[in-house]
mmCIF file with all atom_site columns, C-alpha atoms in Angstrom:
data_model
loop_
_atom_site.group_PDB
_atom_site.id
_atom_site.type_symbol
_atom_site.label_atom_id
_atom_site.label_alt_id
_atom_site.label_comp_id
_atom_site.label_asym_id
_atom_site.label_entity_id
_atom_site.label_seq_id
_atom_site.pdbx_PDB_ins_code
_atom_site.Cartn_x
_atom_site.Cartn_y
_atom_site.Cartn_z
_atom_site.occupancy
_atom_site.B_iso_or_equiv
_atom_site.pdbx_formal_charge
_atom_site.auth_seq_id
_atom_site.auth_comp_id
_atom_site.auth_asym_id
_atom_site.auth_atom_id
_atom_site.pdbx_PDB_model_num
ATOM 1   C CA . UNK A 1 1   ? 22.810 90.130  -40.802 1.00 92.00 ? 638 UNK A CA 1
ATOM 2   C CA . UNK A 1 2   ? 22.356 87.716  -37.858 1.00 95.00 ? 639 UNK A CA 1
ATOM 3   C CA . UNK A 1 3   ? 22.828 88.997  -34.419 1.00 97.00 ? 640 UNK A CA 1
ATOM 4   C CA . UNK A 1 4   ? 22.663 87.648  -30.999 1.00 97.00 ? 641 UNK A CA 1
ATOM 5   C CA . UNK A 1 5   ? 20.605 89.303  -28.497 1.00 97.00 ? 642 UNK A CA 1
ATOM 6   C CA . UNK A 1 6   ? 21.170 88.257  -24.629 1.00 97.00 ? 643 UNK A CA 1
ATOM 7   C CA . UNK A 1 7   ? 19.017 88.326  -21.572 1.00 98.00 ? 644 UNK A CA 1
ATOM 8   C CA . UNK A 1 8   ? 18.946 86.558  -18.408 1.00 98.00 ? 645 UNK A CA 1
ATOM 9   C CA . UNK A 1 9   ? 16.688 86.716  -15.440 1.00 98.00 ? 646 UNK A CA 1
ATOM 10  C CA . UNK A 1 10  ? 16.265 84.983  -11.988 1.00 98.00 ? 647 UNK A CA 1
ATOM 11  C CA . UNK A 1 11  ? 13.617 83.474  -10.245 1.00 98.00 ? 648 UNK A CA 1
ATOM 12  C CA . UNK A 1 12  ? 13.059 83.325  -6.328  1.00 98.00 ? 649 UNK A CA 1
ATOM 13  C CA . UNK A 1 13  ? 11.802 79.747  -6.416  1.00 98.00 ? 650 UNK A CA 1
ATOM 14  C CA . UNK A 1 14  ? 11.904 76.619  -8.644  1.00 98.00 ? 651 UNK A CA 1
ATOM 15  C CA . UNK A 1 15  ? 8.273  76.814  -9.526  1.00 98.00 ? 652 UNK A CA 1
ATOM 16  C CA . UNK A 1 16  ? 7.000  76.473  -13.188 1.00 98.00 ? 653 UNK A CA 1
ATOM 17  C CA . UNK A 1 17  ? 4.727  79.841  -13.375 1.00 97.00 ? 654 UNK A CA 1
ATOM 18  C CA . UNK A 1 18  ? 7.184  81.841  -11.921 1.00 98.00 ? 655 UNK A CA 1
ATOM 19  C CA . UNK A 1 19  ? 9.794  80.656  -14.523 1.00 98.00 ? 656 UNK A CA 1
ATOM 20  C CA . UNK A 1 20  ? 7.541  80.818  -17.368 1.00 97.00 ? 657 UNK A CA 1
ATOM 21  C CA . UNK A 1 21  ? 6.293  84.799  -15.995 1.00 97.00 ? 658 UNK A CA 1
ATOM 22  C CA . UNK A 1 22  ? 10.012 85.816  -15.565 1.00 98.00 ? 659 UNK A CA 1
ATOM 23  C CA . UNK A 1 23  ? 10.808 84.756  -18.963 1.00 98.00 ? 660 UNK A CA 1
ATOM 24  C CA . UNK A 1 24  ? 8.120  86.311  -20.632 1.00 97.00 ? 661 UNK A CA 1
ATOM 25  C CA . UNK A 1 25  ? 8.329  89.576  -19.065 1.00 97.00 ? 662 UNK A CA 1
ATOM 26  C CA . UNK A 1 26  ? 12.602 89.221  -19.962 1.00 98.00 ? 663 UNK A CA 1
ATOM 27  C CA . UNK A 1 27  ? 11.467 88.391  -23.683 1.00 97.00 ? 664 UNK A CA 1
ATOM 28  C CA . UNK A 1 28  ? 8.868  91.149  -24.155 1.00 97.00 ? 665 UNK A CA 1
ATOM 29  C CA . UNK A 1 29  ? 11.715 93.965  -23.014 1.00 97.00 ? 666 UNK A CA 1
ATOM 30  C CA . UNK A 1 30  ? 14.555 92.197  -25.078 1.00 97.00 ? 667 UNK A CA 1
ATOM 31  C CA . UNK A 1 31  ? 11.842 92.445  -27.982 1.00 97.00 ? 668 UNK A CA 1
ATOM 32  C CA . UNK A 1 32  ? 10.712 96.257  -27.366 1.00 97.00 ? 669 UNK A CA 1
ATOM 33  C CA . UNK A 1 33  ? 13.893 97.422  -26.998 1.00 97.00 ? 670 UNK A CA 1
ATOM 34  C CA . UNK A 1 34  ? 15.300 96.100  -29.876 1.00 97.00 ? 671 UNK A CA 1
ATOM 35  C CA . UNK A 1 35  ? 12.342 96.336  -32.146 1.00 96.00 ? 672 UNK A CA 1
ATOM 36  C CA . UNK A 1 36  ? 12.096 92.829  -33.066 1.00 97.00 ? 673 UNK A CA 1
ATOM 37  C CA . UNK A 1 37  ? 8.975  90.975  -34.764 1.00 97.00 ? 674 UNK A CA 1
ATOM 38  C CA . UNK A 1 38  ? 8.715  87.211  -34.445 1.00 97.00 ? 675 UNK A CA 1
ATOM 39  C CA . UNK A 1 39  ? 9.476  87.141  -38.451 1.00 97.00 ? 676 UNK A CA 1
ATOM 40  C CA . UNK A 1 40  ? 13.001 88.684  -37.500 1.00 96.00 ? 677 UNK A CA 1
ATOM 41  C CA . UNK A 1 41  ? 13.906 85.672  -35.175 1.00 98.00 ? 678 UNK A CA 1
ATOM 42  C CA . UNK A 1 42  ? 15.627 82.813  -36.371 1.00 97.00 ? 679 UNK A CA 1
ATOM 43  C CA . UNK A 1 43  ? 15.645 80.884  -33.122 1.00 98.00 ? 680 UNK A CA 1
ATOM 44  C CA . UNK A 1 44  ? 15.897 81.039  -29.334 1.00 98.00 ? 681 UNK A CA 1
ATOM 45  C CA . UNK A 1 45  ? 18.069 79.235  -27.012 1.00 98.00 ? 682 UNK A CA 1
ATOM 46  C CA . UNK A 1 46  ? 16.917 79.370  -23.395 1.00 98.00 ? 683 UNK A CA 1
ATOM 47  C CA . UNK A 1 47  ? 19.318 77.637  -20.838 1.00 98.00 ? 684 UNK A CA 1
ATOM 48  C CA . UNK A 1 48  ? 18.436 77.367  -17.072 1.00 98.00 ? 685 UNK A CA 1
ATOM 49  C CA . UNK A 1 49  ? 20.567 76.570  -13.938 1.00 98.00 ? 686 UNK A CA 1
ATOM 50  C CA . UNK A 1 50  ? 20.792 73.066  -12.387 1.00 97.00 ? 687 UNK A CA 1
ATOM 51  C CA . UNK A 1 51  ? 18.356 74.275  -9.734  1.00 98.00 ? 688 UNK A CA 1
ATOM 52  C CA . UNK A 1 52  ? 15.281 74.896  -11.895 1.00 98.00 ? 689 UNK A CA 1
ATOM 53  C CA . UNK A 1 53  ? 13.561 71.950  -13.151 1.00 98.00 ? 690 UNK A CA 1
ATOM 54  C CA . UNK A 1 54  ? 9.760  72.555  -12.444 1.00 98.00 ? 691 UNK A CA 1
ATOM 55  C CA . UNK A 1 55  ? 8.875  73.567  -15.925 1.00 97.00 ? 692 UNK A CA 1
ATOM 56  C CA . UNK A 1 56  ? 10.175 75.055  -19.529 1.00 97.00 ? 693 UNK A CA 1
ATOM 57  C CA . UNK A 1 57  ? 10.703 78.498  -19.606 1.00 97.00 ? 694 UNK A CA 1
ATOM 58  C CA . UNK A 1 58  ? 10.215 78.219  -23.582 1.00 96.00 ? 695 UNK A CA 1
ATOM 59  C CA . UNK A 1 59  ? 6.541  77.908  -22.710 1.00 96.00 ? 696 UNK A CA 1
ATOM 60  C CA . UNK A 1 60  ? 6.563  81.869  -22.449 1.00 95.00 ? 697 UNK A CA 1
ATOM 61  C CA . UNK A 1 61  ? 7.081  82.569  -26.271 1.00 93.00 ? 698 UNK A CA 1
ATOM 62  C CA . UNK A 1 62  ? 3.835  80.832  -26.473 1.00 90.00 ? 699 UNK A CA 1
ATOM 63  C CA . UNK A 1 63  ? 1.899  83.080  -24.528 1.00 89.00 ? 700 UNK A CA 1
ATOM 64  C CA . UNK A 1 64  ? 3.376  85.961  -26.810 1.00 93.00 ? 701 UNK A CA 1
ATOM 65  C CA . UNK A 1 65  ? 1.137  86.742  -29.622 1.00 92.00 ? 702 UNK A CA 1
ATOM 66  C CA . UNK A 1 66  ? 2.546  85.836  -33.150 1.00 94.00 ? 703 UNK A CA 1
ATOM 67  C CA . UNK A 1 67  ? 5.581  83.504  -31.888 1.00 95.00 ? 704 UNK A CA 1
ATOM 68  C CA . UNK A 1 68  ? 3.744  80.455  -32.337 1.00 93.00 ? 705 UNK A CA 1
ATOM 69  C CA . UNK A 1 69  ? 6.364  79.385  -35.279 1.00 95.00 ? 706 UNK A CA 1
ATOM 70  C CA . UNK A 1 70  ? 9.468  80.536  -33.693 1.00 96.00 ? 707 UNK A CA 1
ATOM 71  C CA . UNK A 1 71  ? 11.781 77.560  -33.206 1.00 97.00 ? 708 UNK A CA 1
ATOM 72  C CA . UNK A 1 72  ? 12.954 77.553  -29.329 1.00 97.00 ? 709 UNK A CA 1
ATOM 73  C CA . UNK A 1 73  ? 14.612 75.299  -27.251 1.00 97.00 ? 710 UNK A CA 1
ATOM 74  C CA . UNK A 1 74  ? 15.423 74.716  -23.588 1.00 97.00 ? 711 UNK A CA 1
ATOM 75  C CA . UNK A 1 75  ? 18.905 73.058  -22.072 1.00 97.00 ? 712 UNK A CA 1
ATOM 76  C CA . UNK A 1 76  ? 20.702 73.329  -18.853 1.00 97.00 ? 713 UNK A CA 1
ATOM 77  C CA . UNK A 1 77  ? 23.311 75.777  -18.118 1.00 97.00 ? 714 UNK A CA 1
ATOM 78  C CA . UNK A 1 78  ? 26.868 74.571  -17.587 1.00 95.00 ? 715 UNK A CA 1
ATOM 79  C CA . UNK A 1 79  ? 27.125 73.894  -13.537 1.00 95.00 ? 716 UNK A CA 1
ATOM 80  C CA . UNK A 1 80  ? 29.826 75.995  -12.683 1.00 96.00 ? 717 UNK A CA 1
ATOM 81  C CA . UNK A 1 81  ? 30.846 75.997  -8.917  1.00 96.00 ? 718 UNK A CA 1
ATOM 82  C CA . UNK A 1 82  ? 29.810 79.287  -7.038  1.00 95.00 ? 719 UNK A CA 1
ATOM 83  C CA . UNK A 1 83  ? 27.693 80.707  -10.176 1.00 96.00 ? 720 UNK A CA 1
ATOM 84  C CA . UNK A 1 84  ? 24.661 82.314  -10.321 1.00 97.00 ? 721 UNK A CA 1
ATOM 85  C CA . UNK A 1 85  ? 21.822 80.323  -8.852  1.00 98.00 ? 722 UNK A CA 1
ATOM 86  C CA . UNK A 1 86  ? 17.784 80.232  -10.292 1.00 98.00 ? 723 UNK A CA 1
ATOM 87  C CA . UNK A 1 87  ? 18.928 81.706  -13.614 1.00 98.00 ? 724 UNK A CA 1
ATOM 88  C CA . UNK A 1 88  ? 17.224 81.412  -16.940 1.00 98.00 ? 725 UNK A CA 1
ATOM 89  C CA . UNK A 1 89  ? 19.432 83.021  -19.693 1.00 98.00 ? 726 UNK A CA 1
ATOM 90  C CA . UNK A 1 90  ? 18.136 83.609  -23.318 1.00 98.00 ? 727 UNK A CA 1
ATOM 91  C CA . UNK A 1 91  ? 19.954 83.692  -26.561 1.00 98.00 ? 728 UNK A CA 1
ATOM 92  C CA . UNK A 1 92  ? 17.618 85.038  -29.313 1.00 98.00 ? 729 UNK A CA 1
ATOM 93  C CA . UNK A 1 93  ? 19.303 84.939  -32.825 1.00 98.00 ? 730 UNK A CA 1
ATOM 94  C CA . UNK A 1 94  ? 17.732 87.939  -34.941 1.00 98.00 ? 731 UNK A CA 1
ATOM 95  C CA . UNK A 1 95  ? 17.931 89.185  -38.381 1.00 97.00 ? 732 UNK A CA 1
ATOM 96  C CA . UNK A 1 96  ? 18.617 92.883  -38.148 1.00 95.00 ? 733 UNK A CA 1
ATOM 97  C CA . UNK A 1 97  ? 20.524 95.662  -39.811 1.00 95.00 ? 734 UNK A CA 1
ATOM 98  C CA . UNK A 1 98  ? 21.517 97.204  -36.454 1.00 93.00 ? 735 UNK A CA 1
ATOM 99  C CA . UNK A 1 99  ? 25.036 97.230  -35.634 1.00 95.00 ? 736 UNK A CA 1
ATOM 100 C CA . UNK A 1 100 ? 26.832 94.908  -32.660 1.00 93.00 ? 737 UNK A CA 1
ATOM 101 C CA . UNK A 1 101 ? 26.981 97.856  -30.325 1.00 93.00 ? 738 UNK A CA 1
ATOM 102 C CA . UNK A 1 102 ? 23.519 99.077  -30.832 1.00 95.00 ? 739 UNK A CA 1
ATOM 103 C CA . UNK A 1 103 ? 21.863 95.991  -29.646 1.00 96.00 ? 740 UNK A CA 1
ATOM 104 C CA . UNK A 1 104 ? 20.343 96.283  -26.143 1.00 96.00 ? 741 UNK A CA 1
ATOM 105 C CA . UNK A 1 105 ? 20.678 93.194  -23.950 1.00 97.00 ? 742 UNK A CA 1
ATOM 106 C CA . UNK A 1 106 ? 18.511 93.029  -21.433 1.00 97.00 ? 743 UNK A CA 1
ATOM 107 C CA . UNK A 1 107 ? 19.172 91.601  -17.569 1.00 97.00 ? 744 UNK A CA 1
ATOM 108 C CA . UNK A 1 108 ? 16.602 91.297  -14.801 1.00 98.00 ? 745 UNK A CA 1
ATOM 109 C CA . UNK A 1 109 ? 16.837 90.735  -10.975 1.00 97.00 ? 746 UNK A CA 1
ATOM 110 C CA . UNK A 1 110 ? 20.101 89.195  -9.924  1.00 97.00 ? 747 UNK A CA 1
ATOM 111 C CA . UNK A 1 111 ? 21.025 88.496  -13.752 1.00 97.00 ? 748 UNK A CA 1
ATOM 112 C CA . UNK A 1 112 ? 22.330 92.211  -14.012 1.00 95.00 ? 749 UNK A CA 1
ATOM 113 C CA . UNK A 1 113 ? 25.498 90.736  -12.206 1.00 94.00 ? 750 UNK A CA 1
ATOM 114 C CA . UNK A 1 114 ? 26.160 88.554  -15.044 1.00 94.00 ? 751 UNK A CA 1
ATOM 115 C CA . UNK A 1 115 ? 27.036 91.339  -17.506 1.00 90.00 ? 752 UNK A CA 1
ATOM 116 C CA . UNK A 1 116 ? 27.155 94.654  -15.823 1.00 87.00 ? 753 UNK A CA 1
ATOM 117 C CA . UNK A 1 117 ? 28.765 96.056  -18.623 1.00 88.00 ? 754 UNK A CA 1
ATOM 118 C CA . UNK A 1 118 ? 25.773 95.333  -21.004 1.00 83.00 ? 755 UNK A CA 1
ATOM 119 C CA . UNK A 1 119 ? 23.152 96.505  -18.725 1.00 79.00 ? 756 UNK A CA 1
ATOM 120 C CA . UNK A 1 120 ? 21.646 99.874  -20.366 1.00 64.00 ? 757 UNK A CA 1
ATOM 121 C CA . UNK A 1 121 ? 19.203 102.064 -17.709 1.00 58.00 ? 758 UNK A CA 1
ATOM 122 C CA . UNK A 1 122 ? 16.734 100.744 -15.474 1.00 52.00 ? 759 UNK A CA 1
ATOM 123 C CA . UNK A 1 123 ? 16.032 96.525  -15.448 1.00 48.00 ? 760 UNK A CA 1
ATOM 124 C CA . UNK A 1 124 ? 13.598 94.896  -13.129 1.00 54.00 ? 761 UNK A CA 1
#
């Protein structure tokens, strides 16, 4: 069964290293909390708000051992007025037998505001 695993984080500045580091930390926690192996991942979509263009947050996956062959794509998030700024969103599609309600979605920093109903436990 394919399931979507959500994650999001924010950065303080439009700076490539910060975007990659925050994305890497987010993905590592998503993987750890859901016991995901790279071979379980169908693909990953990463979107950024219009104020982030200093780099590709997808580079973060290449820093994680074993993730070389996981398909990943970056894209622009819809520019909705008054929406959360400097935000990086991740949609990871994984093969799992886990029930939908058991999936642990991860939100860091200001992104916890996006889905407080899905935040379980302490997030960065």
